[in-house]
Coordinates of N, CA, C and O in Angstrom, one line a residue:
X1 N 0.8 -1.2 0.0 CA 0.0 0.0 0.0 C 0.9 1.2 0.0 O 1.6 1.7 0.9
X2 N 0.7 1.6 -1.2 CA 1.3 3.6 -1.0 C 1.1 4.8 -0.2 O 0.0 5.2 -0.2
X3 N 1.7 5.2 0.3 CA 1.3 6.4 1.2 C 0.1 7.4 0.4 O 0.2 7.7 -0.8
X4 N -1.1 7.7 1.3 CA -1.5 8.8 0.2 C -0.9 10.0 0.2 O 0.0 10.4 1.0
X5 N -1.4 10.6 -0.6 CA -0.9 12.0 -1.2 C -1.4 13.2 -0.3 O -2.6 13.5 -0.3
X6 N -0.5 13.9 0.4 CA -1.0 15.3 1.2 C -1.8 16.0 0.5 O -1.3 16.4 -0.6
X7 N -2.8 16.3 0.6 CA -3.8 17.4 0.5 C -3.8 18.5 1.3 O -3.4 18.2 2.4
X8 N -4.2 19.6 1.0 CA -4.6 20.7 1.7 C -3.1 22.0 2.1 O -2.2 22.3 1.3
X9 N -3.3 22.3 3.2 CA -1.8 23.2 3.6 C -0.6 22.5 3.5 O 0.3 23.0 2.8
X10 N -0.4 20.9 4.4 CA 0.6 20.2 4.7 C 1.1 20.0 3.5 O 2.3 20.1 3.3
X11 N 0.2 19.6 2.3 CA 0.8 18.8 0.9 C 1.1 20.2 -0.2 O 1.5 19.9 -1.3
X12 N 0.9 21.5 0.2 CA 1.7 22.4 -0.5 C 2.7 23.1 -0.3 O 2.6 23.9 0.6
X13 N 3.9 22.9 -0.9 CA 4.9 23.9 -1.4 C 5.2 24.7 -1.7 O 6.4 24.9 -1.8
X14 N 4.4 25.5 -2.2 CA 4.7 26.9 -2.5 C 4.9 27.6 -1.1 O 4.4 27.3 0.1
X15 N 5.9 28.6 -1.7 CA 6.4 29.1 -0.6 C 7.6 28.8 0.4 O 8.2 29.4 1.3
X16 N 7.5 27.7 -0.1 CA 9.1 27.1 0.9 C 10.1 27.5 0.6 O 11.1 27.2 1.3
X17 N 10.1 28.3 -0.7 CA 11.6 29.0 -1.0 C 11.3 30.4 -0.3 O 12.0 31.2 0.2
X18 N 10.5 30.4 -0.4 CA 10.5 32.3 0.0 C 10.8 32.0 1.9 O 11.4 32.8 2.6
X19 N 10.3 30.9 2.2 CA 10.6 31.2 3.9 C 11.9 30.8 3.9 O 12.6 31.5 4.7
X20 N 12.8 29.6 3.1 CA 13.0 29.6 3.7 C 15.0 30.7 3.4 O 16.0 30.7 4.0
X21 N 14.3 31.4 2.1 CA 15.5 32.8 2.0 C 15.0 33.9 2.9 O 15.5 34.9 2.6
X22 N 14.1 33.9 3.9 CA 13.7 35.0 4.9 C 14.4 34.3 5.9 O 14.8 35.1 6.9
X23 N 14.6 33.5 6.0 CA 15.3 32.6 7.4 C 16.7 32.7 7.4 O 17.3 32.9 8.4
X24 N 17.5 32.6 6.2 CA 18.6 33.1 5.3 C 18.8 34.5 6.0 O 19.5 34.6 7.0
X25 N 18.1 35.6 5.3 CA 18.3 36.3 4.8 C 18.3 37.6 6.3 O 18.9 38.7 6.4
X26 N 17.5 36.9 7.5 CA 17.3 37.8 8.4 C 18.9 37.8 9.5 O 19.3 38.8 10.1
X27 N 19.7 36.5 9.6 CA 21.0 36.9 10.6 C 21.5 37.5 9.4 O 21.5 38.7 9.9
X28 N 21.9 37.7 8.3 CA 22.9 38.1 7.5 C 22.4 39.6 7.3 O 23.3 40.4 7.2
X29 N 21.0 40.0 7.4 CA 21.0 41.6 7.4 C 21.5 41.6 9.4 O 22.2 42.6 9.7
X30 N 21.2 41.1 10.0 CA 22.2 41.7 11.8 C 23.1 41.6 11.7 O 23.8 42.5 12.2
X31 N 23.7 40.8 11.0 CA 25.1 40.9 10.8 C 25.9 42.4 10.3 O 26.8 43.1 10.8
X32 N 25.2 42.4 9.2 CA 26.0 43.7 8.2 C 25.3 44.7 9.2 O 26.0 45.7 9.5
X33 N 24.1 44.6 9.9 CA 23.6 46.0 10.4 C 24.8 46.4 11.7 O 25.2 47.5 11.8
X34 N 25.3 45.3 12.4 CA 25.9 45.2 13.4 C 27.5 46.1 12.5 O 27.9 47.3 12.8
X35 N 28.1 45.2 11.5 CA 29.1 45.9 11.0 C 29.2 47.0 10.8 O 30.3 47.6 10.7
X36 N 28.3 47.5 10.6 CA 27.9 49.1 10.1 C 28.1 49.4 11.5 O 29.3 49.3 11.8
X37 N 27.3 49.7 12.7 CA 27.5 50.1 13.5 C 28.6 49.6 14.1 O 29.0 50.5 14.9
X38 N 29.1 49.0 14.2 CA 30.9 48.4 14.8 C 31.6 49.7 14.1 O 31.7 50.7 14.8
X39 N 31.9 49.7 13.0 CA 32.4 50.8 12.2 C 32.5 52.5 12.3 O 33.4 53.4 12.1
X40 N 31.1 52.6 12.8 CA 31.0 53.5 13.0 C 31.1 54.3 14.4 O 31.2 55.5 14.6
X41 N 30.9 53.2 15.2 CA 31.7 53.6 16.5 C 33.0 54.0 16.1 O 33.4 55.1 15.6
X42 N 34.1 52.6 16.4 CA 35.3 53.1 15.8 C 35.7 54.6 15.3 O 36.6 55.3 15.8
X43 N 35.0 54.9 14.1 CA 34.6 56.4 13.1 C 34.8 57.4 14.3 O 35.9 58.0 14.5
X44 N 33.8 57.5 15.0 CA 33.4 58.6 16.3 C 34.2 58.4 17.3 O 34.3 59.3 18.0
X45 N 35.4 56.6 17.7 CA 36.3 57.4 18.5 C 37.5 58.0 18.0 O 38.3 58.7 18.6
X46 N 37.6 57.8 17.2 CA 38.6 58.7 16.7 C 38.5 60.5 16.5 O 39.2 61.6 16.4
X47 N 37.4 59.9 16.4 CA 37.2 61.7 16.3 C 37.3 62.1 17.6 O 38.0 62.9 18.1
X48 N 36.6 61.4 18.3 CA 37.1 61.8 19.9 C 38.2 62.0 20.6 O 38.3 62.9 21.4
X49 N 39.2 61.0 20.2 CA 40.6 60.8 20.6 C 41.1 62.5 19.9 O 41.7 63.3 20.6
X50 N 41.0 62.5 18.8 CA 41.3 63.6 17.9 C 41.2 65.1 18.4 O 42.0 66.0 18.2
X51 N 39.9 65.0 19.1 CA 39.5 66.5 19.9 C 40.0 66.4 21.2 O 40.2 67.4 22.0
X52 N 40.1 65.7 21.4 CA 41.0 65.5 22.9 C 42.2 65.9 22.9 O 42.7 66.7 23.8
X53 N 43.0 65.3 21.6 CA 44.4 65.9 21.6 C 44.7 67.5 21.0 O 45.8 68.0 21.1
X54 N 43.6 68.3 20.4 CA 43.3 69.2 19.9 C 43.2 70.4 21.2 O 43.7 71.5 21.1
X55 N 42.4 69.8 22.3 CA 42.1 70.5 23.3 C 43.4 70.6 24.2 O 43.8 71.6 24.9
X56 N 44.2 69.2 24.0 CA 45.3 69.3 24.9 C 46.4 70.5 24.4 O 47.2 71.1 25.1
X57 N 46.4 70.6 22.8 CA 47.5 71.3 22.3 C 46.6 72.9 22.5 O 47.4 73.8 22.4
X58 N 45.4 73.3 22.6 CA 45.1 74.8 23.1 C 45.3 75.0 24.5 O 45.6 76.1 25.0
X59 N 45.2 73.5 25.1 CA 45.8 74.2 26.9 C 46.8 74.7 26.4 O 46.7 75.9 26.1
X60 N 48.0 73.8 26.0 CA 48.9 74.3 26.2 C 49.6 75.5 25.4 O 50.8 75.8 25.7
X61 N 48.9 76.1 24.5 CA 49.0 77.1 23.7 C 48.3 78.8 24.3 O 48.6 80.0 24.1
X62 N 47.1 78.2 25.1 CA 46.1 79.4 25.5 C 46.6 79.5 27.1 O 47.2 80.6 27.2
X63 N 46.5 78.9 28.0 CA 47.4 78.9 28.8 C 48.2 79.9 29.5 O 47.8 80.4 30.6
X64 N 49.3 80.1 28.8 CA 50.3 80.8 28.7 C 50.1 82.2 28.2 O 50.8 83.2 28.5
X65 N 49.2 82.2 27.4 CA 49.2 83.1 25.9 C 48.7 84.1 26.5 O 48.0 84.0 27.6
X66 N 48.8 85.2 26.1 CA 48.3 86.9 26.5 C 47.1 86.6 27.0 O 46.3 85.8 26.5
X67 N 47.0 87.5 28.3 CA 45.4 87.8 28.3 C 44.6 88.7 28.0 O 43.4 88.8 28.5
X68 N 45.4 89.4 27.0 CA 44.6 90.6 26.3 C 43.5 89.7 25.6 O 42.3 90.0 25.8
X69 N 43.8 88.7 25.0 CA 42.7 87.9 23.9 C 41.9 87.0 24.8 O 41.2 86.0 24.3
X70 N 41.9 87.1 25.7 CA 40.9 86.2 27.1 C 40.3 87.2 27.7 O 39.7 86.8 28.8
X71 N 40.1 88.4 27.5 CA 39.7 89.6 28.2 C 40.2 89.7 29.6 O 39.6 90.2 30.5
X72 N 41.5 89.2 29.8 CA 42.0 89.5 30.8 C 43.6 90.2 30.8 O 44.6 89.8 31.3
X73 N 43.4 91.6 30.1 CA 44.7 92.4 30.3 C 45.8 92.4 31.2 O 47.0 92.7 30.9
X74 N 45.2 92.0 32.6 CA 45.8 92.6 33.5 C 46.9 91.1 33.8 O 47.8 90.9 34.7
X75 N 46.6 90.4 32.9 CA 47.3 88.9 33.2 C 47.1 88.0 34.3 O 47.8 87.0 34.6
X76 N 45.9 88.5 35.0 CA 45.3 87.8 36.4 C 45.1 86.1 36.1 O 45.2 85.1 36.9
X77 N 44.7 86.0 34.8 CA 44.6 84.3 34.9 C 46.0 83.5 33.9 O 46.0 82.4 33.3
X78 N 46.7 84.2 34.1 CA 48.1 83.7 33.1 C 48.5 82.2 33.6 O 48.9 82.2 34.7
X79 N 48.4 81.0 32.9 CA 48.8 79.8 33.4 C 47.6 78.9 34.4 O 47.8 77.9 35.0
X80 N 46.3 79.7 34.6 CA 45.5 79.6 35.4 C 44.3 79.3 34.3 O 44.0 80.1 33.4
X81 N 43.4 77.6 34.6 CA 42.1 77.7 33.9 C 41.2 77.6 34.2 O 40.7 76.7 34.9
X82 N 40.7 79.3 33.5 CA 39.9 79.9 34.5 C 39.4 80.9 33.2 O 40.1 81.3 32.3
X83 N 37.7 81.2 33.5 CA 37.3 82.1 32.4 C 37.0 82.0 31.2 O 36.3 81.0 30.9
X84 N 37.4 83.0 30.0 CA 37.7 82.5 28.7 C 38.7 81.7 28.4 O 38.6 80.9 27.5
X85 N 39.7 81.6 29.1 CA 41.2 80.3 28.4 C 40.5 79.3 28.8 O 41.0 78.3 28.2
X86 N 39.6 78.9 29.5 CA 38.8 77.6 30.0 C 37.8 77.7 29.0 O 37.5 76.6 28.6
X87 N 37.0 78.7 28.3 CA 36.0 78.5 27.3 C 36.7 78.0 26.1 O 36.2 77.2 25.4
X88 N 38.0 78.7 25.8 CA 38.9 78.7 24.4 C 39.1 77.0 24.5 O 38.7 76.4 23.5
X89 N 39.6 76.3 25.4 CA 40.1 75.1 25.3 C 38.8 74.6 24.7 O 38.7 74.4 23.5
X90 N 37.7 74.3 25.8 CA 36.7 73.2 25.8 C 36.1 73.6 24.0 O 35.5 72.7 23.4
X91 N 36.4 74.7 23.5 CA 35.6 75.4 22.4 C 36.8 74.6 21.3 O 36.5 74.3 20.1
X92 N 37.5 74.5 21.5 CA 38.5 73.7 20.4 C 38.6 72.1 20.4 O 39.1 71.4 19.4
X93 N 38.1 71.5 21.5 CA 37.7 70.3 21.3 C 36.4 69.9 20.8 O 36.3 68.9 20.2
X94 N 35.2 70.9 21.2 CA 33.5 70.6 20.8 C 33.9 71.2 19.1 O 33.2 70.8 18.2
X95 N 34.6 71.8 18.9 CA 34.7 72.3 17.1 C 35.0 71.1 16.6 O 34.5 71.1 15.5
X96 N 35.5 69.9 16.7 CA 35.9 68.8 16.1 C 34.6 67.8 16.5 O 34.5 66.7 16.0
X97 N 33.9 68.3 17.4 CA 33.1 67.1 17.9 C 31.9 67.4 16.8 O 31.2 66.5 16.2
X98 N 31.9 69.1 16.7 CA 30.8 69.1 15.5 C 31.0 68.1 14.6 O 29.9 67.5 14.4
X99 N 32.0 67.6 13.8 CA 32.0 67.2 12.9 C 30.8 66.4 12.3 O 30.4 66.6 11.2
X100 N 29.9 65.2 13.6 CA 29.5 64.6 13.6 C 27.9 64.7 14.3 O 27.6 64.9 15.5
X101 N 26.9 64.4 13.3 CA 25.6 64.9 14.2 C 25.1 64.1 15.7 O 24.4 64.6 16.6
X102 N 26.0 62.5 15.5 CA 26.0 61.6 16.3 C 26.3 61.5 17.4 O 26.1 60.4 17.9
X103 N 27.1 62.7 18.4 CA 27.6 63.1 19.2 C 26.4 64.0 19.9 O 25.9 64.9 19.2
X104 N 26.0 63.8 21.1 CA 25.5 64.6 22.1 C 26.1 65.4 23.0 O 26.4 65.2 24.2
X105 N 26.2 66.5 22.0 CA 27.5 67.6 22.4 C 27.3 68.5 24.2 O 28.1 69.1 24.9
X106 N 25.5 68.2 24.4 CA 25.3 68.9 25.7 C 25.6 68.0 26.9 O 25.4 68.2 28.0
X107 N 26.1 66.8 26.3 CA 26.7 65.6 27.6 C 28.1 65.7 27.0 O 28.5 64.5 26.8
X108 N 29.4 66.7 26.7 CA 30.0 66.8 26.5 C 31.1 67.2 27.8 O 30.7 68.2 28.4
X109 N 32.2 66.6 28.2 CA 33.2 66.8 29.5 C 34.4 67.1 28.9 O 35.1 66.4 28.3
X110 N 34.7 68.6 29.2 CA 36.6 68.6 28.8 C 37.1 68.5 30.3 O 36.5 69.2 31.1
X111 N 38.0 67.9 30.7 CA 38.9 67.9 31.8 C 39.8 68.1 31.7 O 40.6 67.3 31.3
X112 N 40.3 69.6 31.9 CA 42.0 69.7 31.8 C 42.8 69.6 33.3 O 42.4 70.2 34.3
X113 N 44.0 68.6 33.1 CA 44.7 68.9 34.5 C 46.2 69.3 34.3 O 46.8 69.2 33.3
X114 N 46.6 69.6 35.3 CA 48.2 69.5 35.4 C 48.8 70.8 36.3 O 48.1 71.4 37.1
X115 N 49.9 71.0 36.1 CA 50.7 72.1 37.2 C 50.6 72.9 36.3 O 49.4 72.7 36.7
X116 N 50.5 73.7 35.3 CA 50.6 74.4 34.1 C 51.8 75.0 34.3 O 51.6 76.2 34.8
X117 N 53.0 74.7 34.3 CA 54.5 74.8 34.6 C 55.5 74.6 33.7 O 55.2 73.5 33.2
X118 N 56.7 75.1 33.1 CA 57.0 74.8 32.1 C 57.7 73.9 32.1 O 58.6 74.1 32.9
X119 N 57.8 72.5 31.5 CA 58.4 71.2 31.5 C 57.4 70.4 32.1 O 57.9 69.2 32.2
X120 N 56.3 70.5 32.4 CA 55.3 69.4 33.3 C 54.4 69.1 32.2 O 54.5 69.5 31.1
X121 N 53.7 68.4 32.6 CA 52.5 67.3 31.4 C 51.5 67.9 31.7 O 51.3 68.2 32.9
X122 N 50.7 68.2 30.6 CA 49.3 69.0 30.7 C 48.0 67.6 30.0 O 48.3 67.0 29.0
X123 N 47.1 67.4 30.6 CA 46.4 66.1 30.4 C 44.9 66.6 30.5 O 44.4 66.8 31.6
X124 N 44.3 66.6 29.6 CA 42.7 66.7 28.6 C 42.3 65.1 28.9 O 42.8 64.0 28.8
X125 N 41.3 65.4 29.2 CA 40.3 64.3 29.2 C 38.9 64.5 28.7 O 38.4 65.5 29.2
X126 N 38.2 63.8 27.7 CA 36.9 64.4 26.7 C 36.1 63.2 26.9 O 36.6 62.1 26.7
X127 N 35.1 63.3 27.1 CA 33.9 62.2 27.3 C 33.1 63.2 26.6 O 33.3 64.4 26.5
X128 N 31.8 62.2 25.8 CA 31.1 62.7 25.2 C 30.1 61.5 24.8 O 30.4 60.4 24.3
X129 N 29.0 61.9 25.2 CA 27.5 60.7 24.5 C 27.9 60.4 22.9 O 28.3 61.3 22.1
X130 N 27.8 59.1 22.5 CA 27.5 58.9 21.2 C 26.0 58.3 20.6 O 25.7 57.2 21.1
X131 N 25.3 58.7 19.9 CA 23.9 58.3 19.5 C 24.1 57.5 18.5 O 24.3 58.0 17.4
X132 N 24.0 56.0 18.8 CA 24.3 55.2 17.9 C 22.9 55.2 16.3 O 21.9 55.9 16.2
X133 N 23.3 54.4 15.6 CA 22.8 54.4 14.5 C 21.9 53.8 14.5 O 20.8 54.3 14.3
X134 N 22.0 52.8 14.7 CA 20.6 51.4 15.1 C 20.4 51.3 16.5 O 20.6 50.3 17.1
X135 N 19.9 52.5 17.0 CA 19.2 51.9 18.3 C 18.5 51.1 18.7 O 18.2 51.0 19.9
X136 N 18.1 50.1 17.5 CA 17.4 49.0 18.0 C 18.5 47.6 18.2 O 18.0 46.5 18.6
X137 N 19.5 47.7 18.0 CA 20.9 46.9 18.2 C 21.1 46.8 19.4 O 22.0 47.7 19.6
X138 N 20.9 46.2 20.3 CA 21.1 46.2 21.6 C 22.5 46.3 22.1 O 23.0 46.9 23.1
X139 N 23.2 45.4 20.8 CA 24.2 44.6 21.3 C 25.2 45.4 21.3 O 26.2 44.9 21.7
X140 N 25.2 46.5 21.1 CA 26.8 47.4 21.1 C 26.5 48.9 21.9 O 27.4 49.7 22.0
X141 N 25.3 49.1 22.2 CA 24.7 50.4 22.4 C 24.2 50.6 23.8 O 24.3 51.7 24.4
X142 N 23.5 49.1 24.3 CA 22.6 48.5 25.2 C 21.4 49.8 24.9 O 21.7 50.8 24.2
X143 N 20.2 49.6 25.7 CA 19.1 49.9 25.3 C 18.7 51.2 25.7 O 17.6 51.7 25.5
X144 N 19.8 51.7 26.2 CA 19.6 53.5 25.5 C 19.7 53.6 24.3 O 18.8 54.4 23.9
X145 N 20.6 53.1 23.3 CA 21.0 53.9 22.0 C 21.7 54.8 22.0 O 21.7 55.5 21.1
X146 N 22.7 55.2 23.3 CA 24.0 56.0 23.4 C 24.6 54.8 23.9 O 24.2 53.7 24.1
X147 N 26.0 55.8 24.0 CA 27.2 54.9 24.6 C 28.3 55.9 25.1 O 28.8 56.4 24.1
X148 N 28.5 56.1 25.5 CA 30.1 56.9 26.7 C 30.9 57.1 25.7 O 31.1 55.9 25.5
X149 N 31.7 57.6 24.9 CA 33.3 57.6 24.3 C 33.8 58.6 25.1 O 33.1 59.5 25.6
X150 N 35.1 58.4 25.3 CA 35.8 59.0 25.9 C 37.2 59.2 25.0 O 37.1 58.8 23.9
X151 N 38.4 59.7 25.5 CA 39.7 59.9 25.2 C 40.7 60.4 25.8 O 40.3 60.5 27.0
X152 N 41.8 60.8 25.9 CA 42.4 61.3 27.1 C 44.2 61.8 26.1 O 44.6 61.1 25.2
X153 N 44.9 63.0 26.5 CA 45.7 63.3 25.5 C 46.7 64.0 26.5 O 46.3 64.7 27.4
X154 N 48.0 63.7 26.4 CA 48.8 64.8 27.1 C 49.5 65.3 25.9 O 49.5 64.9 24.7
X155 N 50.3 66.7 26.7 CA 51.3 67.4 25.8 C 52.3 68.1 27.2 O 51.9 68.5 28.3
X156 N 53.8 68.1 26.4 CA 54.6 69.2 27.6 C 54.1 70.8 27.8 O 54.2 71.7 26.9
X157 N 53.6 71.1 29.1 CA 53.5 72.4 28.6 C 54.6 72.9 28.8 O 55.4 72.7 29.7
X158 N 54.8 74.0 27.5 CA 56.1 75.0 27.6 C 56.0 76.1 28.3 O 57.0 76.5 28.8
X159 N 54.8 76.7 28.3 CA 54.3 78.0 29.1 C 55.3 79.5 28.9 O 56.1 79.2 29.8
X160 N 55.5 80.0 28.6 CA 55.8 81.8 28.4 C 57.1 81.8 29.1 O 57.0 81.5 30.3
X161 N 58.3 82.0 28.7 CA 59.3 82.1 29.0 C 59.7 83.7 29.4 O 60.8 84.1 29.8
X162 N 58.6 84.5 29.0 CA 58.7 86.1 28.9 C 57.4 86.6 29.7 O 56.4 85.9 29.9
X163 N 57.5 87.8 29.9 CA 56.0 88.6 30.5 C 55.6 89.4 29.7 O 56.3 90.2 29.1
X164 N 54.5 89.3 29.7 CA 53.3 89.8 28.5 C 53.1 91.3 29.5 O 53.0 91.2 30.8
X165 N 53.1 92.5 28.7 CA 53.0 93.4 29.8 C 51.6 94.0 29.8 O 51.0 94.1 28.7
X166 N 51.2 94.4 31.3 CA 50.2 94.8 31.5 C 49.6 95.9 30.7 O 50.1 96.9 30.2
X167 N 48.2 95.3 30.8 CA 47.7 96.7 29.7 C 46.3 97.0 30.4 O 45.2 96.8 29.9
X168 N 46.5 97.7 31.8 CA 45.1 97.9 32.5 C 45.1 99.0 32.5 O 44.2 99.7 33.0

């Protein structure tokens, strides 16, 4: 005796290629979605790293530097950050952070530290939100859809070997 013949839903095939290239077809789009986003982090920390060291080379440039151009003539904040040389730094690292709309620039941290001395290490530290691409990616983002980058840069400061003279 022959098996009978499927009738009805069980005994048709149509359609078994289409499920089963959706079955295919759905890890290999996480996959590439994930690469994309892998990549793209990477992308944004370097930009980060990048503004970090950018900020570290205005300490150590603004710093020191006249305070006629800090609105402070009288040289009261010379080697001190404090005021505008504190707005100048943090404003030369968020200029690089524009680059990117993916950056949540109002969760943005400059930390500058050091002796501001000449021959000592001047050290920027830059944290900043990143708004990932696929927020629905759990896997690299977790279920905010930001993530923390950070970066961190030194440079020697040389600081002013001369005095800038008062102009009050």
């Amino acid at each position: 005796m022959s098996p009978r013949p499927r009738t009805g839903l069980l005994g048709d095939a149509r359609g078994a290629l289409l499920l089963e290239a959706f079955i295919a077809f759905v890890p290999v789009l996480l996959m590439f979605a994930a690469l994309c986003q892998t990549c793209d982090l990477y992308a944004h920390q370097l930009i980060v790293q990048r503004a970090a060291a950018a900020a570290a080379r205005a300490a150590a440039v603004i710093l020191p530097d006249d305070g006629a151009r800090y609105n402070d003539p009288a040289q009261r904040s010379l080697n001190k950050l404090q005021g505008e040389r504190k707005l100048a730094i943090e404003a030369a690292a968020l200029g690089l952070l524009r680059a990117s709309r993916q950056f949540a620039l109002e969760t943005s941290a400059v930390e500058v530290s050091g002796r501001f001395q000449p021959g000592t290490r001047t050290e920027v530290e830059l944290s900043v939100d990143y708004v990932c691409l696929m927020r629905g990616l759990p896997l690299l983002c977790g279920g905010s859809g930001k993530r923390r980058l950070s970066a961190a840069a030194q440079l020697t400061y040389q600081g002013a070997r001369y005095r800038y003279p008062e102009q009050g």
